[in-house]
Tab-separated table of C-alpha atoms and ligand atoms in Angstrom:
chain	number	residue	atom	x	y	z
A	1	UNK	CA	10.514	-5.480	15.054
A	2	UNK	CA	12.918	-8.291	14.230
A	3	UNK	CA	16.153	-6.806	12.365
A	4	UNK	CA	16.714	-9.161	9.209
A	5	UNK	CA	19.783	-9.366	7.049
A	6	UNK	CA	19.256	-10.065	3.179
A	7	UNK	CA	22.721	-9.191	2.479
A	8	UNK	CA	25.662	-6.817	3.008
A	9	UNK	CA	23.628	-3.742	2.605
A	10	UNK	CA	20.183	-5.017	2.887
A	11	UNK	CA	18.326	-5.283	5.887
A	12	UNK	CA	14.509	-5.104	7.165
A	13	UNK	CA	12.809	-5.026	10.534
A	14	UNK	CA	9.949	-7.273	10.229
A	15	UNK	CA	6.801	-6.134	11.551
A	16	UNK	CA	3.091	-5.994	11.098
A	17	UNK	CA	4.347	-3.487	8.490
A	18	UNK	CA	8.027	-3.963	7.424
A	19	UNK	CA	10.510	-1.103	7.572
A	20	UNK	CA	13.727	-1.772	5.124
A	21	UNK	CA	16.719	-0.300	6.046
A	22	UNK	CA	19.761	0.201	3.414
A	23	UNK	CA	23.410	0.488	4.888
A	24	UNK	CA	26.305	1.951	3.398
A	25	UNK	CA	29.452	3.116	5.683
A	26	UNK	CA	28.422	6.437	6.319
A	27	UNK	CA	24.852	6.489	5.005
A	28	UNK	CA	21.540	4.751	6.425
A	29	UNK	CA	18.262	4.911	4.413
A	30	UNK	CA	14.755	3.478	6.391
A	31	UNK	CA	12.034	2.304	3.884
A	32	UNK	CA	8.795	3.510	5.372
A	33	UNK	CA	8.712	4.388	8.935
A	34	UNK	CA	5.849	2.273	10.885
A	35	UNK	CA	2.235	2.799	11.844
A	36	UNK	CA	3.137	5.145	15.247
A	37	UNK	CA	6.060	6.369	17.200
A	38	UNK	CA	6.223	2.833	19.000
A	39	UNK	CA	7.532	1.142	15.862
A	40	UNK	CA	9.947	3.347	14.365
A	41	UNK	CA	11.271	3.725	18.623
A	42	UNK	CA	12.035	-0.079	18.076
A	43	UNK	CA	13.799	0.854	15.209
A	44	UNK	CA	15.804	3.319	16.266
A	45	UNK	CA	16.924	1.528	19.331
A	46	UNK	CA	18.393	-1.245	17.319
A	47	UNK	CA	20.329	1.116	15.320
A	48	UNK	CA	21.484	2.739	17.997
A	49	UNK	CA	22.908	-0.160	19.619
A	50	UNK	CA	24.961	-1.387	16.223
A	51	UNK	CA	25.789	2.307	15.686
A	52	UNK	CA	24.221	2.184	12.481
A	53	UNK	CA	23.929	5.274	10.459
A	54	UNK	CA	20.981	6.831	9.825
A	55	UNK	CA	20.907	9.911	7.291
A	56	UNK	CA	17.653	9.430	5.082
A	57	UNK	CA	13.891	7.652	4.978
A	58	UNK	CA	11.962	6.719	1.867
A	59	UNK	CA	8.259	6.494	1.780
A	60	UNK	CA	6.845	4.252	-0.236
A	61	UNK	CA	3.356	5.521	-0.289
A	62	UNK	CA	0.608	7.604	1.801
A	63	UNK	CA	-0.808	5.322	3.691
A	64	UNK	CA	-0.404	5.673	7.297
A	65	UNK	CA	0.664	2.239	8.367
A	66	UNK	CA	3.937	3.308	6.058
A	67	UNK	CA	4.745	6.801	7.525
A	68	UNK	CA	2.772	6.751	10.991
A	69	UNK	CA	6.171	6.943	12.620
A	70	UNK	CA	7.582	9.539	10.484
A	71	UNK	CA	6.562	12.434	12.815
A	72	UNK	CA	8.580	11.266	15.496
A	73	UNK	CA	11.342	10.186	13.539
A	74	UNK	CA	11.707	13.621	11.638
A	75	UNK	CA	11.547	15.203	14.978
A	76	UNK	CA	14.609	13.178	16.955
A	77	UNK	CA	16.853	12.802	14.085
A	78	UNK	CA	17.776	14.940	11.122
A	79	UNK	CA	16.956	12.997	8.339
A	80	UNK	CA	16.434	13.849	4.277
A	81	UNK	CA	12.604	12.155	3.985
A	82	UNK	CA	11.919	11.220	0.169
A	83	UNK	CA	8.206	10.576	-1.024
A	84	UNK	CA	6.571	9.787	-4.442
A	85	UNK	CA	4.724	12.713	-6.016
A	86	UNK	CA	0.962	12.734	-4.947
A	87	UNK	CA	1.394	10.268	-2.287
A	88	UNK	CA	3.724	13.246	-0.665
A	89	UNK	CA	0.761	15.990	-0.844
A	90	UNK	CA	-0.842	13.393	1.285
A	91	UNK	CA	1.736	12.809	3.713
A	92	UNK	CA	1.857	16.801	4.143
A	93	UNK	CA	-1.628	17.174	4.419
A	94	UNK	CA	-3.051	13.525	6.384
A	95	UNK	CA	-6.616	14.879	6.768
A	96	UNK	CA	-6.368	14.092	2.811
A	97	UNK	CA	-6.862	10.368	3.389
A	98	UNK	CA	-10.023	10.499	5.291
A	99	UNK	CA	-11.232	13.591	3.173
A	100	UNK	CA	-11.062	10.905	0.274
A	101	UNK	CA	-12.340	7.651	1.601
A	102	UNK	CA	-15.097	9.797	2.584
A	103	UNK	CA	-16.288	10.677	-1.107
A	104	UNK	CA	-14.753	14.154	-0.664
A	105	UNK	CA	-16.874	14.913	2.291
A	106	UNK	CA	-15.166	16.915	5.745
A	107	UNK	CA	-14.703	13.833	7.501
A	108	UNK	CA	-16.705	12.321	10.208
A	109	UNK	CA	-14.638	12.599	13.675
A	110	UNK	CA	-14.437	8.639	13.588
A	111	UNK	CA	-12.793	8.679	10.711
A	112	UNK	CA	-9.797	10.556	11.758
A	113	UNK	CA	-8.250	7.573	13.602
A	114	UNK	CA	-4.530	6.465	13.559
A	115	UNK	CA	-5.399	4.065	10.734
A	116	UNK	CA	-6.379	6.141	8.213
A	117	UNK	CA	-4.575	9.429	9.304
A	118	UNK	CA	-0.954	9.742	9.911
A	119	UNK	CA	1.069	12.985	11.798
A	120	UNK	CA	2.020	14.877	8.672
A	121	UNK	CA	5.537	14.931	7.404
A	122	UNK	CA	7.020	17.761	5.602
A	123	UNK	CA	8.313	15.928	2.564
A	124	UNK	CA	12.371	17.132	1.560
A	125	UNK	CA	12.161	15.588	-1.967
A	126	UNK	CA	9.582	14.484	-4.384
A	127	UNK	CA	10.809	11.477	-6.487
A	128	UNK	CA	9.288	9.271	-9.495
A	129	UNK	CA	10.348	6.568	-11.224
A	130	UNK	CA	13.493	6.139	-12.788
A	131	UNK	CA	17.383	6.121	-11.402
A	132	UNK	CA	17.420	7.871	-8.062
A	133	UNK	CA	20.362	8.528	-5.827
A	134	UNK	CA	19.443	8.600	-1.711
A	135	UNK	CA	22.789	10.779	-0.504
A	136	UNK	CA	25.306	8.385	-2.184
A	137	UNK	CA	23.828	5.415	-2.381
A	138	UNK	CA	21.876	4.374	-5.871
A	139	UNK	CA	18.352	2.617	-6.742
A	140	UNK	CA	16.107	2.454	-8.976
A	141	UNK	CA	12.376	3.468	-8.218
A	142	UNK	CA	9.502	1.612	-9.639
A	143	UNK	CA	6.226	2.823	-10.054
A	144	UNK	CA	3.654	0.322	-8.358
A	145	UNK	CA	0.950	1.862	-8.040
A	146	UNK	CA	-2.797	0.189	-8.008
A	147	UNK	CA	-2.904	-0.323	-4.173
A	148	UNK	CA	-1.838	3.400	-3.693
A	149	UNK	CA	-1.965	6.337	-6.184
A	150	UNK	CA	1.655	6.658	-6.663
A	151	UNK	CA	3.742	4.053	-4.550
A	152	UNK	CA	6.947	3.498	-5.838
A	153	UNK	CA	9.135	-0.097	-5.202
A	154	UNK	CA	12.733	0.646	-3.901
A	155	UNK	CA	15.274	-1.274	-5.677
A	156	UNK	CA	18.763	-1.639	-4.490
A	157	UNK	CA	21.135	-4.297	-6.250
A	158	UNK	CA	19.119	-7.067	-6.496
A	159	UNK	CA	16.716	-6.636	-3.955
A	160	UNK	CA	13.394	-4.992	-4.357
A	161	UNK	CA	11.405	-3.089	-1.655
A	162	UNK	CA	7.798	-4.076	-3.066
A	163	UNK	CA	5.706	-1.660	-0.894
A	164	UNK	CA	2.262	-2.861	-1.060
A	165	UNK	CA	2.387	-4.049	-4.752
A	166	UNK	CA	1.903	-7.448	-3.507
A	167	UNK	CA	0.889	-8.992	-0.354
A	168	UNK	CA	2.011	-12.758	1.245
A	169	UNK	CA	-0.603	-15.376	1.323
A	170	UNK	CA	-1.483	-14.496	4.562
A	171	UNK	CA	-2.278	-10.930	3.863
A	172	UNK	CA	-4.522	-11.624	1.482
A	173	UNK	CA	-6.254	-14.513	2.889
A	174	UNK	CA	-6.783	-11.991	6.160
A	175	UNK	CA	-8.105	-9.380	4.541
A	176	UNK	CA	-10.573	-11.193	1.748
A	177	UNK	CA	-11.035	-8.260	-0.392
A	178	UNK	CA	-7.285	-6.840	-0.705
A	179	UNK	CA	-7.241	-2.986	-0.088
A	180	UNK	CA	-6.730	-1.586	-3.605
A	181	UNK	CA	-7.917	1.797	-5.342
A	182	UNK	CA	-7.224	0.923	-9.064
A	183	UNK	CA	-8.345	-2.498	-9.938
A	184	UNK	CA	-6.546	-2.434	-13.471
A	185	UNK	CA	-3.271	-0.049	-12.171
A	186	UNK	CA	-2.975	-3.554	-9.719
A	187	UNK	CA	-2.798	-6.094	-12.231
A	188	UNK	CA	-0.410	-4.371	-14.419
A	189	UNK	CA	1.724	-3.479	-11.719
A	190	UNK	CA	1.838	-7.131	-10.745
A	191	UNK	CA	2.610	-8.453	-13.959
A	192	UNK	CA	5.479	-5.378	-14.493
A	193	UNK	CA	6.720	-7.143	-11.277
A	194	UNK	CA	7.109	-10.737	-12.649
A	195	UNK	CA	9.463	-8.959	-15.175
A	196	UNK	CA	11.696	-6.918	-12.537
A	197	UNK	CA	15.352	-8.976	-12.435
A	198	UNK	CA	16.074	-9.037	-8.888
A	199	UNK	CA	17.128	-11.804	-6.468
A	200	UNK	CA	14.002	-11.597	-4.582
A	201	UNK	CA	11.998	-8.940	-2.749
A	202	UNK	CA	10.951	-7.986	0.353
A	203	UNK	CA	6.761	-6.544	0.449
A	204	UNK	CA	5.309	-4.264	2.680
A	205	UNK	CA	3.707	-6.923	4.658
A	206	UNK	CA	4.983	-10.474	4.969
A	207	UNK	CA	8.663	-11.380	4.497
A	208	UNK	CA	11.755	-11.544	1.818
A	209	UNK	CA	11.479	-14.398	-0.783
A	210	UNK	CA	13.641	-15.412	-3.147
A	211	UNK	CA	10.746	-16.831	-4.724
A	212	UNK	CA	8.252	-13.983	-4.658
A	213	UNK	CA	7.318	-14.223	-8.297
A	214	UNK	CA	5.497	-17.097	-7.503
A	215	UNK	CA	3.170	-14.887	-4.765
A	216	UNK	CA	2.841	-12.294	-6.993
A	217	UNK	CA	1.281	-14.796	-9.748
A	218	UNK	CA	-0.722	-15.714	-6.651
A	219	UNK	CA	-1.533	-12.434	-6.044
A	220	UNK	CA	-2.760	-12.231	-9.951
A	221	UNK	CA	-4.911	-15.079	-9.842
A	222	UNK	CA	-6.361	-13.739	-5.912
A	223	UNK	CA	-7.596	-10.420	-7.547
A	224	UNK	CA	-8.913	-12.305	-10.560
A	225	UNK	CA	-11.228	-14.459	-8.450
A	226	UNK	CA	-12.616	-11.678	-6.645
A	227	UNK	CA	-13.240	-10.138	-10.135
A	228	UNK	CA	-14.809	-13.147	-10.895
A	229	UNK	CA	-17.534	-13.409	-8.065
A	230	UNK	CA	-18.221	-9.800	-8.254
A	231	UNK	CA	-19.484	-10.208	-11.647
A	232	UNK	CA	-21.399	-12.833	-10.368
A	233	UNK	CA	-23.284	-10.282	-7.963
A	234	UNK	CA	-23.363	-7.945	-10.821
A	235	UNK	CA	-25.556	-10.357	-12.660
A	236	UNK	CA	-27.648	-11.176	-10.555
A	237	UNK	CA	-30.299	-8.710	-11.299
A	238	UNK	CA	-31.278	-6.222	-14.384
A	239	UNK	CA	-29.404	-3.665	-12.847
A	240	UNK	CA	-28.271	-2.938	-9.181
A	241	UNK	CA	-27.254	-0.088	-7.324
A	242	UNK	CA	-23.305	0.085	-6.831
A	243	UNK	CA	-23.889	0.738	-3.096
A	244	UNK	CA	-25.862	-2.712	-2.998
A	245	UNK	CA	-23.359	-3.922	-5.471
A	246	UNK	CA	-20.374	-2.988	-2.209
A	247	UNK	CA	-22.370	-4.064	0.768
A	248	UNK	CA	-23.593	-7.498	-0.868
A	249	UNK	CA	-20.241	-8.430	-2.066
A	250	UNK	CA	-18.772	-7.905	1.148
A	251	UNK	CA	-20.916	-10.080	2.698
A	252	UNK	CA	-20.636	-12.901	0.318
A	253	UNK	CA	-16.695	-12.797	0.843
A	254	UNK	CA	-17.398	-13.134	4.598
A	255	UNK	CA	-16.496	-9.450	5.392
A	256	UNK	CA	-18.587	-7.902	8.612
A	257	UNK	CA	-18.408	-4.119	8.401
A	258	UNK	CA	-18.932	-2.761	12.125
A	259	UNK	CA	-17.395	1.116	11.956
A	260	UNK	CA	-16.708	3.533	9.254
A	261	UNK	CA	-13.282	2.928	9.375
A	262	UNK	CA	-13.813	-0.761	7.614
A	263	UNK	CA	-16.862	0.844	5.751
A	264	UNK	CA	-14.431	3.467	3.892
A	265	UNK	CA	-12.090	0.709	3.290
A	266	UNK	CA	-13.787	-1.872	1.809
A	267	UNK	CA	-15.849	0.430	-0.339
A	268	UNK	CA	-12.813	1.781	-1.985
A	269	UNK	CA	-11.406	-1.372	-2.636
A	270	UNK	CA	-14.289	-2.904	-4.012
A	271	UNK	CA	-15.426	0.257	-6.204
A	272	UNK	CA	-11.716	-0.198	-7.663
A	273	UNK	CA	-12.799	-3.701	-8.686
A	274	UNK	CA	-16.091	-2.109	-9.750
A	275	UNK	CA	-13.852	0.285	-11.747
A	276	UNK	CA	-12.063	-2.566	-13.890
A	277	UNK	CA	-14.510	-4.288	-14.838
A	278	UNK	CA	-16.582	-1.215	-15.751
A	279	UNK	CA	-13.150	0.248	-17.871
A	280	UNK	CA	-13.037	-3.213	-19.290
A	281	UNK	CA	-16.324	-3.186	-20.795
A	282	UNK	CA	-17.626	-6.368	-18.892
A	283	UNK	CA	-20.119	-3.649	-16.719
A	284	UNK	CA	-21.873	-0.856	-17.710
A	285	UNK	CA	-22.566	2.464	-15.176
A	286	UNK	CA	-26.039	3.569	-15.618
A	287	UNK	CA	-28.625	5.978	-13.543
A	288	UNK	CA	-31.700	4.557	-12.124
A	289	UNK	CA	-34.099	6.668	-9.865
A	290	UNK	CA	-30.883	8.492	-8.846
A	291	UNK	CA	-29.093	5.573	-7.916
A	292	UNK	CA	-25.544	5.116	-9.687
A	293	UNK	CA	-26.406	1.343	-10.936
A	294	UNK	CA	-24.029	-1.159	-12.677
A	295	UNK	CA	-25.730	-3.667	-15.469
A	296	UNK	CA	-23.740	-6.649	-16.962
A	297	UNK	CA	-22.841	-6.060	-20.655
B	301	ZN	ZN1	-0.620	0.487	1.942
């Protein structure tokens, strides 16, 4: 975790997953906390060695990549932890996430893995969008959500603290099929992004740009390809169960699915594409021999 200066106040350690960290004289805020209790340690040592304050962590959303760390965190230090509504019932209750991906279903043991389920964190304050003030210090909270239910972006000044609502190139190259649970919540958070005014950004995964409007309109035209060829699939036949819809889809993006982990995934993400294009009118749902089916209109 590589500490990285954006400017007087603005800082992030840059890691598989980012944390931001916000520094006033007396005041420290941490943006997201880390997958596990080995990140945020890294964290805290570095802090420790500027004697940095640290008074208060953000969460930008449930996932457990973002708030793995928390646990541990919450436990050495006494911190004020701040979540988004809904994402915090999650980050209370972690068993949530798998209970989900698993179409509501108590989940299957290999399920409950450090990927999907993060220690739970008793959350001190709810937040939505809107001006916010973390102990002295203000922002302004924007509601991203799309990849998450509620994520909000952090802004400070002129920097934003994207969360998820964007990835690098990189990110979304690696993954193919970008993890997202609202297909049409994504592009409108995208283009709400293109009309923040900040300096630049920082996302969840990747690192700051000045320039990051120009990702995000990459971003935009990434998730409108993928729309693109899963109509494609769609139309292929009469009518086609969604589950053949998912697994076919998946394979034509190159995507091998080898444990329920990456089956949960990629099933939500693509039945949030599913769900645009079906709220869009392009796709209608229909029933065949029991089979929830999707026919191009
Ligand atoms: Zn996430």
């Amino acid at each position: 975790m590589e500490l990285k200066q954006i400017n007087d106040h603005c800082f992030y350690f840059k890691g598989a997953v980012n944390i931001g960290y916000i520094k006033s004289e007396e005041e420290g805020i941490l943006i997201d906390a880390g997958l596990d209790d080995s990140a945020i340690k890294k964290v805290l040592k570095q802090l420790d060695e500027k004697n940095w304050p640290l008074t208060h962590l953000f969460i930008t959303h449930a996932h457990a990549d973002h708030f793995g760390g928390a646990a541990y965190l919450k436990k050495k230090r006494s911190v004020k932890v701040y979540a988004p509504e809904l994402e915090s019932a999650i980050i209370n209750y972690p068993k949530l996430e798998p209970i989900y991906l698993q179409n509501g279903n108590n989940p299957y043991k290999q399920l409950r893995n450090k990927f999907v389920e993060g220690k739970p964190v008793l959350i001190d304050q709810t937040c939505s969008d809107g001006s916010f003030k973390i102990g002295s210090i203000d922002v302004t909270l924007h509601n991203v959500s799309g990849h998450s239910y509620h994520m909000l972006a952090l802004q400070m000044n002129d920097v934003l603290y994207a969360a998820d609502s964007y990835f690098d190139e990189k990110t979304l190259n690696k993954h193919n099929i970008p993890y997202i649970i609202d297909g049409l919540e994504t592009i409108n958070t995208l283009e709400k992004l293109l009309t923040i005014d900040v300096k630049g950004a920082v996302p969840g995964h990747g690192d700051y740009e000045e320039n990051f409007k120009s990702t995000v309109e990459k971003n935009i035209k990434y998730h409108q390809t993928v729309e693109e060829e899963l109509l494609k699939i769609i139309s292929r036949e009469e009518s086609t169960p969604i589950e053949k819809v998912i697994a076919e889809f998946c394979k034509h993006c190159g995507v091998k699915i080898e444990n329920l982990t990456s089956w949960a995934l990629y099933r939500t993400a693509v039945s949030a594409y599913i769900k645009k294009v079906v709220e869009d009118g392009q796709v209608e749902m229909t029933f065949e021999d029991n089979y929830l089916s999707l026919k191009r209109m």
